[in-house]
Short mmCIF file of C-alpha atoms in Angstrom, two decimals:
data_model
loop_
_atom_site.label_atom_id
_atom_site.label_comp_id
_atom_site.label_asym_id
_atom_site.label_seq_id
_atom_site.Cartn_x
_atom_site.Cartn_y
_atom_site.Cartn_z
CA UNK A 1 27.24 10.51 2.53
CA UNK A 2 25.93 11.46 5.92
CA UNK A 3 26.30 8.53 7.73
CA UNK A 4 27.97 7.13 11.09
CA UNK A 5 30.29 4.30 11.39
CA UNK A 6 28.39 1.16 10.95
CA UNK A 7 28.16 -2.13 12.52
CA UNK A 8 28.39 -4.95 10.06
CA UNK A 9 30.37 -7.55 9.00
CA UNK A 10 32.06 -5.95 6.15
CA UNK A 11 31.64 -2.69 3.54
CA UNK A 12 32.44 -3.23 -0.24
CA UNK A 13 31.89 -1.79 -3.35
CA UNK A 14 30.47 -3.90 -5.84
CA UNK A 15 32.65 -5.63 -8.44
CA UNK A 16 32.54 -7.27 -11.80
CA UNK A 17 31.59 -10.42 -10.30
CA UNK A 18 28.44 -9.69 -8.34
CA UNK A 19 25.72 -12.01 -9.57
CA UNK A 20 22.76 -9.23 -8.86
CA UNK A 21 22.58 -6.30 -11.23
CA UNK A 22 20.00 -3.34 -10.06
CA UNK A 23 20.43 -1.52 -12.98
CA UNK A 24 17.68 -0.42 -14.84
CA UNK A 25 14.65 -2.87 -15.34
CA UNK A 26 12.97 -3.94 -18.29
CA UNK A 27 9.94 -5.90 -18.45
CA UNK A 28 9.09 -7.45 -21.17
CA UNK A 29 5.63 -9.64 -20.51
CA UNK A 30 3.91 -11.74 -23.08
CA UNK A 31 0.37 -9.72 -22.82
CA UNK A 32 -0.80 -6.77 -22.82
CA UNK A 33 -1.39 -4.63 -19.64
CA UNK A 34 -4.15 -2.27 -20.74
CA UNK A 35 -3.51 -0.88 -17.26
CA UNK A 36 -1.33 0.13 -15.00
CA UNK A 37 -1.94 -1.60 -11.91
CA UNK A 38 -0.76 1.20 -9.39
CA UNK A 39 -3.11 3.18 -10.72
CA UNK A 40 -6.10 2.11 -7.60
CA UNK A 41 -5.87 2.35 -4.35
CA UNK A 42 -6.07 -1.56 -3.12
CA UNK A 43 -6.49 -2.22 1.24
CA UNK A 44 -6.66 -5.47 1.50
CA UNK A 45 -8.25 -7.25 4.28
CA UNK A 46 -7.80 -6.98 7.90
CA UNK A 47 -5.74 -3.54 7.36
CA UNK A 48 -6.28 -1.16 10.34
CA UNK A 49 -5.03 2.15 10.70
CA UNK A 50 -4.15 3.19 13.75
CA UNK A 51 -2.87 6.71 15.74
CA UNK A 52 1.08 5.87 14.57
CA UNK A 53 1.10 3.23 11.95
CA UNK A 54 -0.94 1.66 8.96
CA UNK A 55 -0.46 -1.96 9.76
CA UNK A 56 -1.48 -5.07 6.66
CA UNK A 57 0.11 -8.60 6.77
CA UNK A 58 0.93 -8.28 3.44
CA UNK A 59 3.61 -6.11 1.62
CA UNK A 60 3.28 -2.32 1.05
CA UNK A 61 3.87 -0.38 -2.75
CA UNK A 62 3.56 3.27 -2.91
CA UNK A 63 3.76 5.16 -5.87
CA UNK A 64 6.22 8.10 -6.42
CA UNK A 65 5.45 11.53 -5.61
CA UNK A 66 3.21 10.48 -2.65
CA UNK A 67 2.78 11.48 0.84
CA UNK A 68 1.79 8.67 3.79
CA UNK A 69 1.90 11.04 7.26
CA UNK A 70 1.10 7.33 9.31
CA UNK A 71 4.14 5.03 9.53
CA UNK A 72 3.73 2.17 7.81
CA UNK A 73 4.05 -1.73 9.26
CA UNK A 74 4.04 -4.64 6.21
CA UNK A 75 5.85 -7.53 5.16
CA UNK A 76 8.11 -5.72 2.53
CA UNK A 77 7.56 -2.16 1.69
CA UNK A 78 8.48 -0.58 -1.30
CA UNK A 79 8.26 3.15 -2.22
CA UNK A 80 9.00 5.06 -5.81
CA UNK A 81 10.83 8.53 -5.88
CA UNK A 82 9.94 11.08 -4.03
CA UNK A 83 7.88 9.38 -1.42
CA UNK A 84 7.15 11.24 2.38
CA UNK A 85 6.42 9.57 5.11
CA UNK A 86 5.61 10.57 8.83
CA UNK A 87 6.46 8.09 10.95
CA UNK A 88 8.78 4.56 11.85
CA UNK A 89 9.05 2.19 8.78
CA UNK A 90 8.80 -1.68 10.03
CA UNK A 91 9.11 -4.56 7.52
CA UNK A 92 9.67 -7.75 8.43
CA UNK A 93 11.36 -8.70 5.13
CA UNK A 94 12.67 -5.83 2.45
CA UNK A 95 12.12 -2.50 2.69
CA UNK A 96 13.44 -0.48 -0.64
CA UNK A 97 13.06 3.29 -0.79
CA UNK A 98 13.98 4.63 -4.15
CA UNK A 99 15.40 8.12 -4.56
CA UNK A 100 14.84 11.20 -2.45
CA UNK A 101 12.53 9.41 -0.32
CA UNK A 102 11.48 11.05 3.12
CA UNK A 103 11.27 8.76 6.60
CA UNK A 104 10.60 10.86 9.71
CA UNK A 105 11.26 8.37 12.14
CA UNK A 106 13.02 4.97 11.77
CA UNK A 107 13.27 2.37 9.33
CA UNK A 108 13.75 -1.09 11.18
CA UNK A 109 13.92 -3.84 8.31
CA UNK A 110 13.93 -8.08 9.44
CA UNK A 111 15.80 -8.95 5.89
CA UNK A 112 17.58 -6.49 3.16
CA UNK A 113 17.32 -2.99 2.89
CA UNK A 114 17.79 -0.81 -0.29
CA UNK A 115 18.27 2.54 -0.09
CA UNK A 116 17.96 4.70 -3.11
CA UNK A 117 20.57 8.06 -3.34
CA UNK A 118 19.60 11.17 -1.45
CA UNK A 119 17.21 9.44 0.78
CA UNK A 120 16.42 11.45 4.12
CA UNK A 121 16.19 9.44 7.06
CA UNK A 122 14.81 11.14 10.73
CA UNK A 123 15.83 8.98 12.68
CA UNK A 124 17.66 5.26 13.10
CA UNK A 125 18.55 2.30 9.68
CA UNK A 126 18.62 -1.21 11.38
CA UNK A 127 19.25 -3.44 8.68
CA UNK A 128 19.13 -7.34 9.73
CA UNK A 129 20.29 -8.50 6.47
CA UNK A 130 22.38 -6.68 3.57
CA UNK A 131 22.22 -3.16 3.39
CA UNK A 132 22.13 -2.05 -0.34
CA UNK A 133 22.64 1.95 -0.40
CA UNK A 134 23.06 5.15 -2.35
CA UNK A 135 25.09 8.40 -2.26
CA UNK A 136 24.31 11.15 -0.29
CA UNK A 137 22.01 9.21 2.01
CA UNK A 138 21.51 11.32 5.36
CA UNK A 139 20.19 9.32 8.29
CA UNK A 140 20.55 11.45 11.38
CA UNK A 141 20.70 8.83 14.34
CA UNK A 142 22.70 6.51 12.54
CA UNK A 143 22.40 3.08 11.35
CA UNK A 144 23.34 -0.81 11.84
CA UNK A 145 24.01 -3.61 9.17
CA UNK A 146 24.42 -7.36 10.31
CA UNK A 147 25.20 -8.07 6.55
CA UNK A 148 27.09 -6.43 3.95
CA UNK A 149 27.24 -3.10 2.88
CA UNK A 150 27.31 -2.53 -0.55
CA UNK A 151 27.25 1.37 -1.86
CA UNK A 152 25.96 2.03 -5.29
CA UNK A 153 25.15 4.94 -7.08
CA UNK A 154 22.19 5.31 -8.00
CA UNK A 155 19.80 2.48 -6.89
CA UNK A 156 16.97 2.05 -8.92
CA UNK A 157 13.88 0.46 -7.28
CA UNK A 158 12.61 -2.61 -8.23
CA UNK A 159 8.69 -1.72 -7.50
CA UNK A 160 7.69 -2.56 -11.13
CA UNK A 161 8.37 -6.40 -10.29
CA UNK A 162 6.45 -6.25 -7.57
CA UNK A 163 3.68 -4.53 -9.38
CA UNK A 164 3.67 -6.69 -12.15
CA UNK A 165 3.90 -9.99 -9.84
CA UNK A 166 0.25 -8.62 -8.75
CA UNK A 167 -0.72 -8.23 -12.15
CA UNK A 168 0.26 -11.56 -13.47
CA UNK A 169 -2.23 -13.34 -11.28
CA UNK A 170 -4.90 -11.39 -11.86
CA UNK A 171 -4.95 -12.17 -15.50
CA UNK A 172 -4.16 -15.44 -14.27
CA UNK A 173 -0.62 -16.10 -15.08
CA UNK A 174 0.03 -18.11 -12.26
CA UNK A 175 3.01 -20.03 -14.42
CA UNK A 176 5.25 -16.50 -14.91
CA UNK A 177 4.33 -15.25 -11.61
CA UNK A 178 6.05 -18.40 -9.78
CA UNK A 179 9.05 -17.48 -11.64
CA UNK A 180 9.01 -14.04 -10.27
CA UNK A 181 8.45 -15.18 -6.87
CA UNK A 182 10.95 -17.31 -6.83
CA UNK A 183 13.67 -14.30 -7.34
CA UNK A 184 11.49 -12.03 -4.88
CA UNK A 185 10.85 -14.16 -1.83
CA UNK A 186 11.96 -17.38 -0.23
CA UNK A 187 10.41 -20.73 -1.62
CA UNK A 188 10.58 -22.55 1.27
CA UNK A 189 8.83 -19.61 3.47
CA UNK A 190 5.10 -21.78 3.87
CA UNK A 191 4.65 -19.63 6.92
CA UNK A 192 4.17 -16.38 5.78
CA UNK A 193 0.53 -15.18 4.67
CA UNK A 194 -0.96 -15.00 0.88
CA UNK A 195 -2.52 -11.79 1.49
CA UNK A 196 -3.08 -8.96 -1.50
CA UNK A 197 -0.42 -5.82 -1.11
CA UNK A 198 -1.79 -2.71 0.35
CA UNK A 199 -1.07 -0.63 -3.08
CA UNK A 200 -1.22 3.52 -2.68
CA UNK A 201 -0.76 4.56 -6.24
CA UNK A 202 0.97 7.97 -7.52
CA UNK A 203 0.22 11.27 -6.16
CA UNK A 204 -1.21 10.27 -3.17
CA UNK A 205 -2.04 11.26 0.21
CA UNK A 206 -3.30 9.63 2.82
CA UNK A 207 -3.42 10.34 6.45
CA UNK A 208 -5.48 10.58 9.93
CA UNK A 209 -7.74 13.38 8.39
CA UNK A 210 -8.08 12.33 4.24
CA UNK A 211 -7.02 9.37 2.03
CA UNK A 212 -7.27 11.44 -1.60
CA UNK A 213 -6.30 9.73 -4.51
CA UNK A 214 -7.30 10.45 -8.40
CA UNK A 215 -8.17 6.65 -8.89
CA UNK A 216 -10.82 3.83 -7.73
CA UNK A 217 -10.66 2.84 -4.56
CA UNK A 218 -11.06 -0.88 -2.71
CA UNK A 219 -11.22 -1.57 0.52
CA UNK A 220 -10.86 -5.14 1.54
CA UNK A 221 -13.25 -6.55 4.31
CA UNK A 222 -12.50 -6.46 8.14
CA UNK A 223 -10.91 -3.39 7.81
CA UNK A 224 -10.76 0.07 10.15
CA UNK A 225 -9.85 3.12 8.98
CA UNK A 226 -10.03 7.11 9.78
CA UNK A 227 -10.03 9.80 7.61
CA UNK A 228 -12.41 10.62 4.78
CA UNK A 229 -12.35 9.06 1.38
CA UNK A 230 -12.16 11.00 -1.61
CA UNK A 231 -11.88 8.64 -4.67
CA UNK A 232 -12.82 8.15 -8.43
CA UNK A 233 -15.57 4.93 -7.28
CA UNK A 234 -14.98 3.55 -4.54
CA UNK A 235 -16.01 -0.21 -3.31
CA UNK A 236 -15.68 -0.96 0.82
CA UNK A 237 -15.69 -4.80 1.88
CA UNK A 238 -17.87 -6.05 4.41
CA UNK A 239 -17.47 -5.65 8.25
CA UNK A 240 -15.25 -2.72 8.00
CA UNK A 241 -15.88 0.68 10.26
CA UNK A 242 -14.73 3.80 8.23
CA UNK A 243 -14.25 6.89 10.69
CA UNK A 244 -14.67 9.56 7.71
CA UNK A 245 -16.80 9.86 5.00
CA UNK A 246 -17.01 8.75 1.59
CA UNK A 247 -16.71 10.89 -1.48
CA UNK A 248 -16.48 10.24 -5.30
CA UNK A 249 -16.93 11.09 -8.86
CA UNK A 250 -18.63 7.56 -9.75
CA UNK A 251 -20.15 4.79 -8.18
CA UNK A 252 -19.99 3.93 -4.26
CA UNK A 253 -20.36 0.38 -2.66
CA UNK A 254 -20.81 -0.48 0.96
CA UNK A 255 -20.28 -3.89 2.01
CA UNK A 256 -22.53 -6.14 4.41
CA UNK A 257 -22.08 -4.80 8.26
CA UNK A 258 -19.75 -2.33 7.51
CA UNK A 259 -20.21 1.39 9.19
CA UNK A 260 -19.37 4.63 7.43
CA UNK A 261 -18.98 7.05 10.28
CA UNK A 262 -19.77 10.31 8.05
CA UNK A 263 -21.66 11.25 4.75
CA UNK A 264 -21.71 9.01 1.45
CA UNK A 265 -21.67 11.40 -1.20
CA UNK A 266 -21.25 10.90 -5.30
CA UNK A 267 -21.36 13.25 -7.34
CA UNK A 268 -22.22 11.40 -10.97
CA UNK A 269 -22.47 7.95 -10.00
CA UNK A 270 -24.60 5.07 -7.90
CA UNK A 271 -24.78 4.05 -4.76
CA UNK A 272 -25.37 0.80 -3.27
CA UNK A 273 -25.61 -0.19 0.61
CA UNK A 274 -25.60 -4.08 1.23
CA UNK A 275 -27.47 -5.35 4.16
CA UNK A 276 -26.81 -4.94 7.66
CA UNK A 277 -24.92 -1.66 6.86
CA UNK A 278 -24.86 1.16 8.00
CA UNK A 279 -24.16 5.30 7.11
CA UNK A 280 -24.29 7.58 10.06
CA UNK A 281 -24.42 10.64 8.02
CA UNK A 282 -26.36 11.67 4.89
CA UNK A 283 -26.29 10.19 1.73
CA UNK A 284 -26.32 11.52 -2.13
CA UNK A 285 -26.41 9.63 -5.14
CA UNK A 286 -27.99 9.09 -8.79
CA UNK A 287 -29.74 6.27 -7.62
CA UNK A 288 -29.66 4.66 -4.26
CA UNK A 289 -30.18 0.61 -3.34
CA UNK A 290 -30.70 -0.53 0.38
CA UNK A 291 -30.00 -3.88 1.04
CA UNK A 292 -32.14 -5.67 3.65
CA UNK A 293 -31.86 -4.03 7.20
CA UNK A 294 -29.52 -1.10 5.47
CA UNK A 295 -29.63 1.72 7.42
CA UNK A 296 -29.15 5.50 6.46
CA UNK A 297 -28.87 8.16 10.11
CA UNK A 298 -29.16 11.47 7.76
CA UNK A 299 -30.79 12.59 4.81
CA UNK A 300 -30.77 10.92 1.91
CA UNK A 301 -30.82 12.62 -1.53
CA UNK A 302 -30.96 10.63 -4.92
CA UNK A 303 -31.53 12.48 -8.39
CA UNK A 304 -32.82 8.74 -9.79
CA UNK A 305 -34.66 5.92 -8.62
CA UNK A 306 -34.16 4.40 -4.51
CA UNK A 307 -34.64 0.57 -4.06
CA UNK A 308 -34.89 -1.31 -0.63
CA UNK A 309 -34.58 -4.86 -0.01
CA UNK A 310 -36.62 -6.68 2.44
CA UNK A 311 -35.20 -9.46 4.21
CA UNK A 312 -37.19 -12.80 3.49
CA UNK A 313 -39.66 -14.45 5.73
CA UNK A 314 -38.89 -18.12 6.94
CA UNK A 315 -42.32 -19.89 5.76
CA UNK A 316 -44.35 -21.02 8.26
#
């Protein structure tokens, strides 16, 4: 491995007596997933992205195989195979990168860090916690450990959990996902935030310019983004401010107050525009609904029918 002498309090290699296992992960829940839950693109509420960094209160899961050129700022972040990304990783509890992961810049992690085998890191690994990591590892500045060091080979990451903890209490399994927690985070942490994951599934990429993904897209309210949208459906929260534009296969919803700063565009679906919002571009739809004081800067273009609310009158 590429790496420079440490400081930590001490380097082992596991033994037969370890009580945690990372070997391979099988899941075995008692219903069916019809499916798979990284397959959306999820931004919860109050994410922002800004010049340097995608920031969320909550944790972060991307999918293998895709490409994030922000840095990324979350809880716990968690990344499949093969995952780029173009700036400093900060995560105030886990971060786990699984194999051949790319970091441009740092990765500065407030618990445990697990680092999957031929991971490229551009710049410094401060671990506060444990420091879990694989062979062939190169992190070019170096890195620090206040915990142990354990080296294994490989390190599979353990995404799924997380993926299926999100799962569970959507279908309302609120009984098996308390179990799960209580391996995954600390019980007696009542300060931290129940906010929804910021999810990027498989084969994504999302940056400054584009966020392009082959799934449905939700965006949580409060939210502020840049870059332009290009999604299977897509559904934006209210109060957001989107500097791009919007563009899918199926159906498009705009939230209450919220301002698309480009064109709305679908190319077999509906669109819908709740009140008080607003597109500063053109839109172009099957068939178009304005919600009460919805308002439209460009051209609008609708194959079907167009609806418009009308606020209602106080009587006199």
């Amino acid at each position: 491995m590429k790496l420079r002498e440490p400081r930590q309090t001490g380097v082992r290699r596991p033994t037969d007596n370890d009580e945690v296992y990372y070997g391979p992960v099988t899941l075995k829940p008692t219903v069916a997933i019809r499916r798979d839950p990284l397959d959306e693109l999820v931004v919860p509420d109050g994410t922002e992205a800004k010049e340097v960094a995608l920031e969320t209160d909550g944790d972060v899961l991307v999918g293998a195989r895709s490409t994030v050129e922000f840095g990324v700022r979350g809880r716990n972040v968690l990344a499949g195979e093969n995952v780029e990304f173009g700036g400093d990783i900060e995560a105030d509890g886990d971060c786990r990168l699984d194999m051949w992961c790319d970091v441009a810049d740092n990765v500065l992690v407030g618990q445990d860090a697990y680092i999957g085998e031929r991971v490229h890191i551009g710049g410094k690994l401060k671990v506060a916690g444990d420091l879990d990591i694989g062979d062939d590892v190169d992190i070019e500045e170096g890195f620090e450990a206040n915990g142990w060091i354990v080296i294994r080979n490989p390190m599979p990451t353990i995404v799924l959990l997380f993926v299926y903890l999100k799962h569970l209490l959507v279908i309302g399994e609120e009984d098996t996902a308390q179990r799960l927690i209580s391996q995954l985070v600390d019980e007696d942490d009542d300060e931290q935030p129940s906010t929804e994951p910021l999810v990027i599934p498989r084969n994504a990429s999302v940056g400054d310019e584009a966020w392009r993904v082959s799934t449905p897209a939700t965006i949580g309210d409060d939210c502020r983004l840049h870059g332009n949208v290009r999604a299977e459906t897509i559904d934006v929260g209210a109060d957001c401010n989107v500097f791009g534009s919007l563009r899918a296969r199926g159906d498009v919803t705009v939230g209450p107050r919220t301002r698309i700063h480009g064109d709305l565009t679908t190319r077999n679906g509906d669109v819908v525009v709740a009140e008080d919002a607003r597109i500063l571009g053109d839109v172009s739809s099957v068939d178009l609904e304005l919600g009460p004081e919805a308002e439209v800067d460009g051209t609008i273009r609708a194959d079907g029918e167009i609806s418009m609310g009308t606020t209602e009158r106080d009587p006199e």
